[in-house]
Short mmCIF file of C-alpha atoms in Angstrom, two decimals:
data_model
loop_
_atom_site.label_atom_id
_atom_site.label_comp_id
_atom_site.label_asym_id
_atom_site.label_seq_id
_atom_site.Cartn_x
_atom_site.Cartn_y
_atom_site.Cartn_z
CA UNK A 13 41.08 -0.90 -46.54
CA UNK A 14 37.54 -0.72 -44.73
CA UNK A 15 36.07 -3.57 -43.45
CA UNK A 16 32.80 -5.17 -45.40
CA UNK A 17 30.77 -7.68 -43.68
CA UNK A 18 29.58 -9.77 -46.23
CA UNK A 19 26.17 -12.04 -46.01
CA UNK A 20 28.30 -15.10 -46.85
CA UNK A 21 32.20 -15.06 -47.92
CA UNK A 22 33.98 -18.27 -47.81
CA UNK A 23 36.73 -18.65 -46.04
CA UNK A 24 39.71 -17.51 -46.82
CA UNK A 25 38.38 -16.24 -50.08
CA UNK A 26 38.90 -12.14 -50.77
CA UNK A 27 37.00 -9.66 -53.05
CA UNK A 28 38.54 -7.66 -55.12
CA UNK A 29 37.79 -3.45 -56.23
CA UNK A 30 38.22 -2.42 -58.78
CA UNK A 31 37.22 1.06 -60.47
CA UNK A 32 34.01 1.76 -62.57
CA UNK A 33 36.15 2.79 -65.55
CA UNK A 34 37.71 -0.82 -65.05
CA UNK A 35 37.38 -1.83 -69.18
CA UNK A 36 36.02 -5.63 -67.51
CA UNK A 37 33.59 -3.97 -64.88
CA UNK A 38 32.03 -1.94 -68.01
CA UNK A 39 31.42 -5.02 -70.07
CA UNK A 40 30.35 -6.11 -66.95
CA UNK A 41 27.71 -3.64 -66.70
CA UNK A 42 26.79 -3.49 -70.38
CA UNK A 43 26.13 -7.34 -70.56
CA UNK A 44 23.81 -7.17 -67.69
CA UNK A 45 22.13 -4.15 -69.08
CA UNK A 46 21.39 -6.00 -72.56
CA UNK A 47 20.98 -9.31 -71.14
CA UNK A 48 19.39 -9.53 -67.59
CA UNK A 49 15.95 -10.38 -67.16
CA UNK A 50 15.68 -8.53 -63.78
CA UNK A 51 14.20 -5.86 -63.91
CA UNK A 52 14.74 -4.65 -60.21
CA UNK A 53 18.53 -5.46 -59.98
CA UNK A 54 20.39 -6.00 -63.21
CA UNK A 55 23.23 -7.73 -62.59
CA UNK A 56 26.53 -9.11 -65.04
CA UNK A 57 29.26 -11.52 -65.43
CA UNK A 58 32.52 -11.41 -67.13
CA UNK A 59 35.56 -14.13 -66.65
CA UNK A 60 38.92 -12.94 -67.70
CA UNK A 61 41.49 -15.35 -68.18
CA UNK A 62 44.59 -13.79 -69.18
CA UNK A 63 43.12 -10.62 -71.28
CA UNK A 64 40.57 -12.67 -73.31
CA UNK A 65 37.01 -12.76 -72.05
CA UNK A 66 36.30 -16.44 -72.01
CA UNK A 67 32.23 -15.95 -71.01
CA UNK A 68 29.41 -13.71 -69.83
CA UNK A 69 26.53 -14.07 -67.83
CA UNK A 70 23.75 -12.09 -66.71
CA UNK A 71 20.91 -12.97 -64.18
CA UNK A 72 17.13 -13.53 -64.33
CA UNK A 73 14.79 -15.85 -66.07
CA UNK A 74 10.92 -14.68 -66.92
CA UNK A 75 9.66 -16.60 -64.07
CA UNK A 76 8.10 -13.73 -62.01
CA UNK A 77 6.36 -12.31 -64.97
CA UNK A 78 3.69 -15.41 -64.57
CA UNK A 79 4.16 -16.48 -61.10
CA UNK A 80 5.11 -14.38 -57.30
CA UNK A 81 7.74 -15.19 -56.10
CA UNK A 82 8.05 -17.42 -53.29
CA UNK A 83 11.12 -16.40 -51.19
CA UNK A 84 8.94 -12.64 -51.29
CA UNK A 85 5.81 -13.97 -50.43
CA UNK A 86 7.62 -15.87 -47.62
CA UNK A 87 9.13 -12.53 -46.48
CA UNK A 88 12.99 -14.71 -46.56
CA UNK A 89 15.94 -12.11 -46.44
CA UNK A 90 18.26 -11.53 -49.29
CA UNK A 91 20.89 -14.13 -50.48
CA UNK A 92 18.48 -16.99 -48.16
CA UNK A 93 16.72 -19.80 -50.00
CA UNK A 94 17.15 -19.18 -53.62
CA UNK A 95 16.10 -22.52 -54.34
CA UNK A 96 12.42 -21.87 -53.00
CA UNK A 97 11.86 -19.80 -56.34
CA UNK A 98 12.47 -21.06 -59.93
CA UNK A 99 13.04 -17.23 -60.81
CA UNK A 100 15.54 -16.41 -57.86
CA UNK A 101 17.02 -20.38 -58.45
CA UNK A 102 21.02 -19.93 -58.15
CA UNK A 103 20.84 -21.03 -61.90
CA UNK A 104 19.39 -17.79 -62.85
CA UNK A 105 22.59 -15.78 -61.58
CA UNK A 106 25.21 -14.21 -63.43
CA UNK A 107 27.87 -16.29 -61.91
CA UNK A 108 26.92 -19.48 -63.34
CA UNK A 109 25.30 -18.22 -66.43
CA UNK A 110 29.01 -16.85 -67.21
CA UNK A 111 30.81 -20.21 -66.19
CA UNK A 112 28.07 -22.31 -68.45
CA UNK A 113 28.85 -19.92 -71.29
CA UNK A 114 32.81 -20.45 -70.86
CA UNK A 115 32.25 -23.87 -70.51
CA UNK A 116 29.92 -24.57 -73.24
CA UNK A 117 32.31 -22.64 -75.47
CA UNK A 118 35.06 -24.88 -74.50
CA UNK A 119 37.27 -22.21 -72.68
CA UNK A 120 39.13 -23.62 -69.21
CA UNK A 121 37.99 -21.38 -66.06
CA UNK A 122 40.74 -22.61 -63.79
CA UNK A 123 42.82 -19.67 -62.74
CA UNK A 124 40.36 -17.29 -64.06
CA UNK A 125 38.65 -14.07 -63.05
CA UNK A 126 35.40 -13.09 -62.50
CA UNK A 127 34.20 -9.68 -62.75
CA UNK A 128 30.65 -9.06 -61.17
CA UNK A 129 28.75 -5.83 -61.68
CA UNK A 130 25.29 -4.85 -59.94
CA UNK A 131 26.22 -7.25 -56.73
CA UNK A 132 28.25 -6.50 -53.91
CA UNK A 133 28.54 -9.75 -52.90
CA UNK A 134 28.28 -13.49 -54.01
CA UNK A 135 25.68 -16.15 -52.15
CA UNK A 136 26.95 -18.93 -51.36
CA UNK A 137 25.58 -20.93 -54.42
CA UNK A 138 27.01 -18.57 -56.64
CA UNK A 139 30.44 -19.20 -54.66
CA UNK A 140 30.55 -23.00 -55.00
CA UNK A 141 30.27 -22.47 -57.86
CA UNK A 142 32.76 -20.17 -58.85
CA UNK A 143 35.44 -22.15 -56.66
CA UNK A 144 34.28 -25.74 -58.35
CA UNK A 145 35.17 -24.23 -61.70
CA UNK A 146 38.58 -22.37 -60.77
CA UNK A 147 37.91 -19.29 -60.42
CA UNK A 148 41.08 -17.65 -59.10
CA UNK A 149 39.21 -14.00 -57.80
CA UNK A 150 36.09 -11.86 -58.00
CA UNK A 151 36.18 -8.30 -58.79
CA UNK A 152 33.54 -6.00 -57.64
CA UNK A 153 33.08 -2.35 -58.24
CA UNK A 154 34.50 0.05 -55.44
CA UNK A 155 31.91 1.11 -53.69
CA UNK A 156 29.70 -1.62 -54.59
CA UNK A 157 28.83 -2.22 -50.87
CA UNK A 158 26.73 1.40 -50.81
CA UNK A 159 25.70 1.21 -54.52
CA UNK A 160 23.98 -2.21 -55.02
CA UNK A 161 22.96 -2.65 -51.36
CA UNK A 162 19.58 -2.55 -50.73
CA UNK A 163 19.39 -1.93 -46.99
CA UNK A 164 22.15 0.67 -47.61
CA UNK A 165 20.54 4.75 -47.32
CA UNK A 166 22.14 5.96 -50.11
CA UNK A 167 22.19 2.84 -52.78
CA UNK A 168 21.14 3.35 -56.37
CA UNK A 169 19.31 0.21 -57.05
CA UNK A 170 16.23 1.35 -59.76
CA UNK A 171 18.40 4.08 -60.51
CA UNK A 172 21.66 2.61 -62.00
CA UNK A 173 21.00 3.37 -65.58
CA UNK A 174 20.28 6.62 -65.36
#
């Protein structure tokens, strides 16, 4: 298995891969196609527990269609202070969205998992949160490190739909 150097991955916490035909991954990708408000990187959450889909999240709020964002007009890297911007605000990711849905819906996270599409990796908001609430693993797409990295040469962020 390569080796991914993740901005943040706590520790002893592992990602898993799984395929793009995974039938999770493409509800996944779906939910954050219908239901982000990004428009740059659309991004989705699913938690499995068992086989049942307990919640789904997606990220994005309207924010930057009325205001600039802050952490850009800052010039602070990826996955760094999220909390500068209401529309970047950890609240606003798919992560959470999908535990608050679970939760709201009365469905018990512990032991669950958490299939992320668009990412290929969680901040470190995102990943308190996801251990607070039980979350046993998160999947990611295979590949996901080239596809939905921006620094990476050959990603295919604004081109992920077509």
């Amino acid at each position: 298995m390569k080796k991914i150097d993740y901005p943040y991955l706590p520790k002893g916490r592992t990602i898993l891969y799984v395929p793009e035909d995974n039938p999770y991954m493409r509800i996944a990708r779906e939910y954050a196609i219908t239901n982000s408000l990004d428009e740059a990187v659309k991004t989705g959450s699913v938690i499995v527990k068992g086989s049942m889909i307990v919640g789904q999240g997606a990220n994005g709020s309207d924010y930057h269609k009325t205001h600039q964002c802050e952490r850009v007009r800052l010039k602070i890297p990826t996955g760094e202070k999220y909390e500068l911007c209401e529309g970047c605000h950890p609240k606003n990711h798919s992560e959470p969205s999908a535990i608050e849905d679970a939760q709201s819906r009365g469905f018990d996270t512990e032991g669950a998992d958490l299939y992320l599409w668009g990412h290929w990796w969680a901040c470190e908001p995102c990943w308190k949160a996801m251990i607070k609430a039980g979350i046993a693993n998160v999947c990611l797409m295979e590949d996901s490190e080239r596809l939905f990295n921006k620094a990476h040469p050959k990603n295919v962020i604004g081109k992920q739909f077509a």
